[in-house]
Amino acid sequence: MMENWLTSSHWIMLGLLLGFAIAHSGLAALRPWGEEKIGARLYRVLFALINIPFATVLVIYFFNHHYDGLTLWHLQTLPGIKSLVWTLSALSFFFLYPSTFNLLEIAALQKPQVHLYETGIIRITRHPQMVGQVIWCIAHTLWIGTTFTLLTSLGLIAHHLFAVWHGDRRLEKRYGDGFLKVKERTSVLPFLALLDGRQTLVWQEFLRPAYLGVTGFILLLWWGHPWLMSVTAKVYW
């Protein structure tokens, strides 16, 4: 029935997204205080222990409910749409994971630090994770076309837009004029700083092992996507 399209899963996903945003951005804001109290490595471990399970719950719930609600459009039979969605999805991961450049810091094997970058993908956009999330959301919403997926995408994009402001605020507080100079030479909108001459793309900066790792992850995800969907379907919520 048309009037029953707003399922409880819509509200549950909203709650999960809000909870994740509070946990992720809240812990990021508390990082200077937390590192002073317990050290950078232990705080990174605490950050991961809270955020990784939360993100896992979000992913599983999305997989199990992405066709809930009203179908707004159905484009899956259009020629080329599957290739477009996979291409956009793959591209999104190259923006989403620039932090793979510091894997040892992510794993807290080296002391985690806040870095002020102005090279590589930062020449394209100062907030690559936001751009990657928007691309991912566009691809998946285009393919699935339901109100649940649209709601999830809008929530994720809203969180990442907040993170743009929040991240800039934290970097300015930490680096002061140093960050303001980087901010002047970079842009949030992709390619804007390149188009208006504030940046010049240096292709050699993209020849990094991290990109091979991201490429391998994308291929693994493409191969294992059906298996992943079937596994998450066994979780009954």
mmCIF file of C-alpha atoms in Angstrom:
data_model
loop_
_atom_site.group_PDB
_atom_site.id
_atom_site.type_symbol
_atom_site.label_atom_id
_atom_site.label_comp_id
_atom_site.label_asym_id
_atom_site.label_seq_id
_atom_site.Cartn_x
_atom_site.Cartn_y
_atom_site.Cartn_z
ATOM 1 C CA MET A 1 0.000 0.000 0.000
ATOM 2 C CA MET A 2 1.240 3.478 -0.922
ATOM 3 C CA GLU A 3 0.473 4.892 2.543
ATOM 4 C CA ASN A 4 2.630 2.238 4.222
ATOM 5 C CA TRP A 5 5.860 3.091 2.423
ATOM 6 C CA LEU A 6 7.374 4.900 5.446
ATOM 7 C CA THR A 7 8.571 1.787 7.259
ATOM 8 C CA SER A 8 10.121 1.714 10.733
ATOM 9 C CA SER A 9 13.472 0.962 9.098
ATOM 10 C CA HIS A 10 13.587 4.554 7.834
ATOM 11 C CA TRP A 11 13.481 5.869 11.404
ATOM 12 C CA ILE A 12 15.936 3.256 12.668
ATOM 13 C CA MET A 13 18.419 4.224 9.968
ATOM 14 C CA LEU A 14 18.001 7.893 10.857
ATOM 15 C CA GLY A 15 18.791 7.042 14.473
ATOM 16 C CA LEU A 16 21.820 4.963 13.493
ATOM 17 C CA LEU A 17 23.152 7.732 11.260
ATOM 18 C CA LEU A 18 22.694 10.327 13.978
ATOM 19 C CA GLY A 19 24.374 8.099 16.552
ATOM 20 C CA PHE A 20 27.317 7.412 14.263
ATOM 21 C CA ALA A 21 27.706 11.112 13.451
ATOM 22 C CA ILE A 22 27.754 12.013 17.155
ATOM 23 C CA ALA A 23 30.242 9.245 17.977
ATOM 24 C CA HIS A 24 32.561 9.938 15.033
ATOM 25 C CA SER A 25 32.586 13.738 15.079
ATOM 26 C CA GLY A 26 32.362 13.904 18.855
ATOM 27 C CA LEU A 27 35.423 11.721 19.349
ATOM 28 C CA ALA A 28 37.248 13.698 16.653
ATOM 29 C CA ALA A 29 36.497 16.910 18.550
ATOM 30 C CA LEU A 30 37.709 15.366 21.817
ATOM 31 C CA ARG A 31 40.931 14.086 20.267
ATOM 32 C CA PRO A 32 43.305 16.739 21.708
ATOM 33 C CA TRP A 33 41.870 16.243 25.207
ATOM 34 C CA GLY A 34 41.833 12.448 24.874
ATOM 35 C CA GLU A 35 45.391 12.220 23.563
ATOM 36 C CA GLU A 36 46.576 14.360 26.451
ATOM 37 C CA LYS A 37 44.853 12.049 28.943
ATOM 38 C CA ILE A 38 45.598 8.576 27.544
ATOM 39 C CA GLY A 39 48.044 9.103 24.653
ATOM 40 C CA ALA A 40 47.619 9.203 20.880
ATOM 41 C CA ARG A 41 47.855 5.455 20.260
ATOM 42 C CA LEU A 42 45.358 4.428 22.917
ATOM 43 C CA TYR A 43 42.935 7.141 21.841
ATOM 44 C CA ARG A 44 43.137 5.890 18.238
ATOM 45 C CA VAL A 45 42.333 2.374 19.478
ATOM 46 C CA LEU A 46 39.367 3.719 21.468
ATOM 47 C CA PHE A 47 38.187 5.670 18.420
ATOM 48 C CA ALA A 48 38.330 2.505 16.284
ATOM 49 C CA LEU A 49 36.653 0.293 18.903
ATOM 50 C CA ILE A 50 33.647 2.622 18.936
ATOM 51 C CA ASN A 51 33.402 3.622 15.286
ATOM 52 C CA ILE A 52 34.186 0.379 13.452
ATOM 53 C CA PRO A 53 31.390 -1.662 15.126
ATOM 54 C CA PHE A 54 28.998 1.278 14.660
ATOM 55 C CA ALA A 55 29.872 1.518 10.957
ATOM 56 C CA THR A 56 29.535 -2.265 10.580
ATOM 57 C CA VAL A 57 26.015 -2.140 12.019
ATOM 58 C CA LEU A 58 25.157 0.665 9.589
ATOM 59 C CA VAL A 59 26.442 -1.277 6.588
ATOM 60 C CA ILE A 60 24.614 -4.481 7.542
ATOM 61 C CA TYR A 61 21.359 -2.635 8.219
ATOM 62 C CA PHE A 62 21.629 -0.813 4.902
ATOM 63 C CA PHE A 63 22.274 -4.043 3.002
ATOM 64 C CA ASN A 64 19.265 -5.697 4.612
ATOM 65 C CA HIS A 65 16.810 -2.823 4.107
ATOM 66 C CA HIS A 66 17.958 -0.899 1.034
ATOM 67 C CA TYR A 67 14.815 -1.852 -0.923
ATOM 68 C CA ASP A 68 12.456 -0.759 1.880
ATOM 69 C CA GLY A 69 9.906 1.955 1.312
ATOM 70 C CA LEU A 70 8.653 3.464 -1.899
ATOM 71 C CA THR A 71 10.421 2.823 -5.208
ATOM 72 C CA LEU A 72 10.966 6.281 -6.701
ATOM 73 C CA TRP A 73 12.547 5.059 -9.926
ATOM 74 C CA HIS A 74 13.771 1.830 -11.496
ATOM 75 C CA LEU A 75 16.719 2.331 -13.832
ATOM 76 C CA GLN A 76 18.480 -1.014 -13.475
ATOM 77 C CA THR A 77 17.386 -2.232 -16.913
ATOM 78 C CA LEU A 78 18.690 0.824 -18.755
ATOM 79 C CA PRO A 79 21.690 0.150 -21.038
ATOM 80 C CA GLY A 80 24.967 1.146 -19.414
ATOM 81 C CA ILE A 81 23.516 1.955 -15.997
ATOM 82 C CA LYS A 82 25.260 -0.955 -14.262
ATOM 83 C CA SER A 83 28.641 0.050 -15.680
ATOM 84 C CA LEU A 84 28.036 3.666 -14.668
ATOM 85 C CA VAL A 85 27.129 2.700 -11.100
ATOM 86 C CA TRP A 86 30.159 0.429 -10.723
ATOM 87 C CA THR A 87 32.452 3.086 -12.193
ATOM 88 C CA LEU A 88 31.154 5.748 -9.829
ATOM 89 C CA SER A 89 31.369 3.358 -6.886
ATOM 90 C CA ALA A 90 34.985 2.487 -7.708
ATOM 91 C CA LEU A 91 35.866 6.154 -8.148
ATOM 92 C CA SER A 92 34.326 6.973 -4.773
ATOM 93 C CA PHE A 93 36.783 4.711 -2.956
ATOM 94 C CA PHE A 94 39.775 6.584 -4.366
ATOM 95 C CA PHE A 95 38.400 9.689 -2.633
ATOM 96 C CA LEU A 96 37.087 7.934 0.476
ATOM 97 C CA TYR A 97 40.372 6.435 1.636
ATOM 98 C CA PRO A 98 43.199 8.963 1.379
ATOM 99 C CA SER A 99 44.055 8.050 4.981
ATOM 100 C CA THR A 100 45.447 4.744 3.676
ATOM 101 C CA PHE A 101 48.633 6.731 3.082
ATOM 102 C CA ASN A 102 49.252 6.366 6.826
ATOM 103 C CA LEU A 103 48.242 2.772 7.523
ATOM 104 C CA LEU A 104 50.712 2.381 10.373
ATOM 105 C CA GLU A 105 49.149 5.383 12.085
ATOM 106 C CA ILE A 106 45.637 4.033 11.502
ATOM 107 C CA ALA A 107 46.649 0.798 13.195
ATOM 108 C CA ALA A 108 48.351 2.840 15.954
ATOM 109 C CA LEU A 109 51.667 1.076 15.231
ATOM 110 C CA GLN A 110 53.070 4.540 14.721
ATOM 111 C CA LYS A 111 51.929 7.530 16.729
ATOM 112 C CA PRO A 112 48.731 8.852 15.067
ATOM 113 C CA GLN A 113 49.065 12.466 14.002
ATOM 114 C CA VAL A 114 46.953 15.173 12.409
ATOM 115 C CA HIS A 115 48.491 15.950 9.019
ATOM 116 C CA LEU A 116 48.227 19.140 7.012
ATOM 117 C CA TYR A 117 48.313 18.018 3.372
ATOM 118 C CA GLU A 118 48.440 20.060 0.188
ATOM 119 C CA THR A 119 49.512 17.393 -2.289
ATOM 120 C CA GLY A 120 47.995 14.542 -4.278
ATOM 121 C CA ILE A 121 44.228 14.305 -4.048
ATOM 122 C CA ILE A 122 44.112 17.384 -1.797
ATOM 123 C CA ARG A 123 44.969 19.406 -4.902
ATOM 124 C CA ILE A 124 41.628 18.218 -6.312
ATOM 125 C CA THR A 125 39.601 18.725 -3.133
ATOM 126 C CA ARG A 126 40.505 19.567 0.431
ATOM 127 C CA HIS A 127 37.874 17.105 1.689
ATOM 128 C CA PRO A 128 38.185 13.963 -0.446
ATOM 129 C CA GLN A 129 36.197 11.781 1.968
ATOM 130 C CA MET A 130 33.173 14.046 1.592
ATOM 131 C CA VAL A 131 33.476 13.950 -2.193
ATOM 132 C CA GLY A 132 33.861 10.171 -2.174
ATOM 133 C CA GLN A 133 30.800 9.762 0.027
ATOM 134 C CA VAL A 134 28.700 11.968 -2.254
ATOM 135 C CA ILE A 135 29.786 9.957 -5.318
ATOM 136 C CA TRP A 136 29.024 6.667 -3.509
ATOM 137 C CA CYS A 137 25.595 7.918 -2.474
ATOM 138 C CA ILE A 138 24.737 9.120 -5.982
ATOM 139 C CA ALA A 139 25.739 5.765 -7.471
ATOM 140 C CA HIS A 140 23.789 3.626 -5.016
ATOM 141 C CA THR A 141 20.708 5.854 -4.929
ATOM 142 C CA LEU A 142 20.651 5.895 -8.727
ATOM 143 C CA TRP A 143 20.800 2.085 -8.833
ATOM 144 C CA ILE A 144 18.378 1.261 -6.007
ATOM 145 C CA GLY A 145 15.948 4.157 -6.227
ATOM 146 C CA THR A 146 14.042 3.635 -2.960
ATOM 147 C CA THR A 147 13.080 6.106 -0.260
ATOM 148 C CA PHE A 148 15.173 4.176 2.269
ATOM 149 C CA THR A 149 18.312 4.486 0.148
ATOM 150 C CA LEU A 150 17.599 8.147 -0.576
ATOM 151 C CA LEU A 151 17.156 8.826 3.135
ATOM 152 C CA THR A 152 20.402 6.992 3.942
ATOM 153 C CA SER A 153 22.284 8.910 1.257
ATOM 154 C CA LEU A 154 20.983 12.290 2.406
ATOM 155 C CA GLY A 155 21.947 11.452 5.998
ATOM 156 C CA LEU A 156 25.458 10.394 5.017
ATOM 157 C CA ILE A 157 25.957 13.482 2.866
ATOM 158 C CA ALA A 158 24.670 15.759 5.644
ATOM 159 C CA HIS A 159 27.149 14.230 8.099
ATOM 160 C CA HIS A 160 30.051 14.666 5.693
ATOM 161 C CA LEU A 161 29.093 18.271 4.921
ATOM 162 C CA PHE A 162 29.131 18.937 8.651
ATOM 163 C CA ALA A 163 32.514 17.193 8.783
ATOM 164 C CA VAL A 164 33.852 19.676 6.207
ATOM 165 C CA TRP A 165 33.102 22.559 8.560
ATOM 166 C CA HIS A 166 34.140 20.608 11.632
ATOM 167 C CA GLY A 167 37.393 19.394 10.092
ATOM 168 C CA ASP A 168 38.403 22.855 8.895
ATOM 169 C CA ARG A 169 37.619 24.269 12.324
ATOM 170 C CA ARG A 170 39.822 21.695 14.066
ATOM 171 C CA LEU A 171 42.700 22.180 11.615
ATOM 172 C CA GLU A 172 42.539 25.964 12.002
ATOM 173 C CA LYS A 173 42.592 25.601 15.772
ATOM 174 C CA ARG A 174 45.637 23.312 15.588
ATOM 175 C CA TYR A 175 47.661 24.978 12.805
ATOM 176 C CA GLY A 176 46.372 28.565 12.745
ATOM 177 C CA ASP A 177 47.777 30.622 9.863
ATOM 178 C CA GLY A 178 49.402 27.529 8.373
ATOM 179 C CA PHE A 179 46.000 25.993 7.733
ATOM 180 C CA LEU A 180 44.493 29.288 6.535
ATOM 181 C CA LYS A 181 47.190 29.471 3.840
ATOM 182 C CA VAL A 182 46.429 25.896 2.758
ATOM 183 C CA LYS A 183 42.729 26.744 2.762
ATOM 184 C CA GLU A 184 43.373 29.673 0.413
ATOM 185 C CA ARG A 185 45.251 27.431 -2.033
ATOM 186 C CA THR A 186 42.746 24.533 -2.011
ATOM 187 C CA SER A 187 39.026 24.066 -2.547
ATOM 188 C CA VAL A 188 36.203 21.958 -1.161
ATOM 189 C CA LEU A 189 34.517 21.657 -4.555
ATOM 190 C CA PRO A 190 36.463 19.158 -6.704
ATOM 191 C CA PHE A 191 38.811 20.682 -9.295
ATOM 192 C CA LEU A 192 37.852 24.291 -8.453
ATOM 193 C CA ALA A 193 41.339 25.203 -7.190
ATOM 194 C CA LEU A 194 42.839 23.627 -10.315
ATOM 195 C CA LEU A 195 40.484 25.462 -12.653
ATOM 196 C CA ASP A 196 41.123 28.885 -11.117
ATOM 197 C CA GLY A 197 44.900 28.384 -11.014
ATOM 198 C CA ARG A 198 45.448 27.989 -7.276
ATOM 199 C CA GLN A 199 46.718 24.432 -7.779
ATOM 200 C CA THR A 200 48.540 22.411 -10.404
ATOM 201 C CA LEU A 201 48.026 18.670 -10.659
ATOM 202 C CA VAL A 202 51.221 16.647 -10.173
ATOM 203 C CA TRP A 203 50.562 13.133 -11.482
ATOM 204 C CA GLN A 204 53.670 11.688 -9.842
ATOM 205 C CA GLU A 205 52.074 12.312 -6.442
ATOM 206 C CA PHE A 206 49.486 9.643 -7.238
ATOM 207 C CA LEU A 207 52.104 6.943 -7.822
ATOM 208 C CA ARG A 208 51.840 5.582 -4.307
ATOM 209 C CA PRO A 209 51.450 2.004 -3.025
ATOM 210 C CA ALA A 210 48.292 3.075 -1.187
ATOM 211 C CA TYR A 211 46.451 3.430 -4.487
ATOM 212 C CA LEU A 212 47.362 -0.136 -5.396
ATOM 213 C CA GLY A 213 45.862 -1.187 -2.099
ATOM 214 C CA VAL A 214 42.654 0.736 -2.802
ATOM 215 C CA THR A 215 42.496 -0.790 -6.297
ATOM 216 C CA GLY A 216 42.892 -4.270 -4.828
ATOM 217 C CA PHE A 217 40.145 -3.532 -2.309
ATOM 218 C CA ILE A 218 37.796 -2.384 -5.083
ATOM 219 C CA LEU A 219 38.429 -5.556 -7.104
ATOM 220 C CA LEU A 220 37.925 -7.688 -4.000
ATOM 221 C CA LEU A 221 34.662 -5.887 -3.244
ATOM 222 C CA TRP A 222 33.468 -6.331 -6.826
ATOM 223 C CA TRP A 223 34.225 -10.055 -6.678
ATOM 224 C CA GLY A 224 32.818 -10.602 -3.195
ATOM 225 C CA HIS A 225 29.765 -8.331 -3.395
ATOM 226 C CA PRO A 226 27.220 -11.162 -3.932
ATOM 227 C CA TRP A 227 28.768 -13.161 -1.089
ATOM 228 C CA LEU A 228 28.707 -10.111 1.181
ATOM 229 C CA MET A 229 25.021 -9.543 0.458
ATOM 230 C CA SER A 230 24.153 -13.153 1.248
ATOM 231 C CA VAL A 231 26.147 -13.120 4.501
ATOM 232 C CA THR A 232 24.589 -9.925 5.797
ATOM 233 C CA ALA A 233 21.123 -11.262 4.911
ATOM 234 C CA LYS A 234 21.615 -13.889 7.630
ATOM 235 C CA VAL A 235 21.582 -11.134 10.236
ATOM 236 C CA TYR A 236 17.893 -10.809 11.105
ATOM 237 C CA TRP A 237 17.544 -7.083 11.703
#
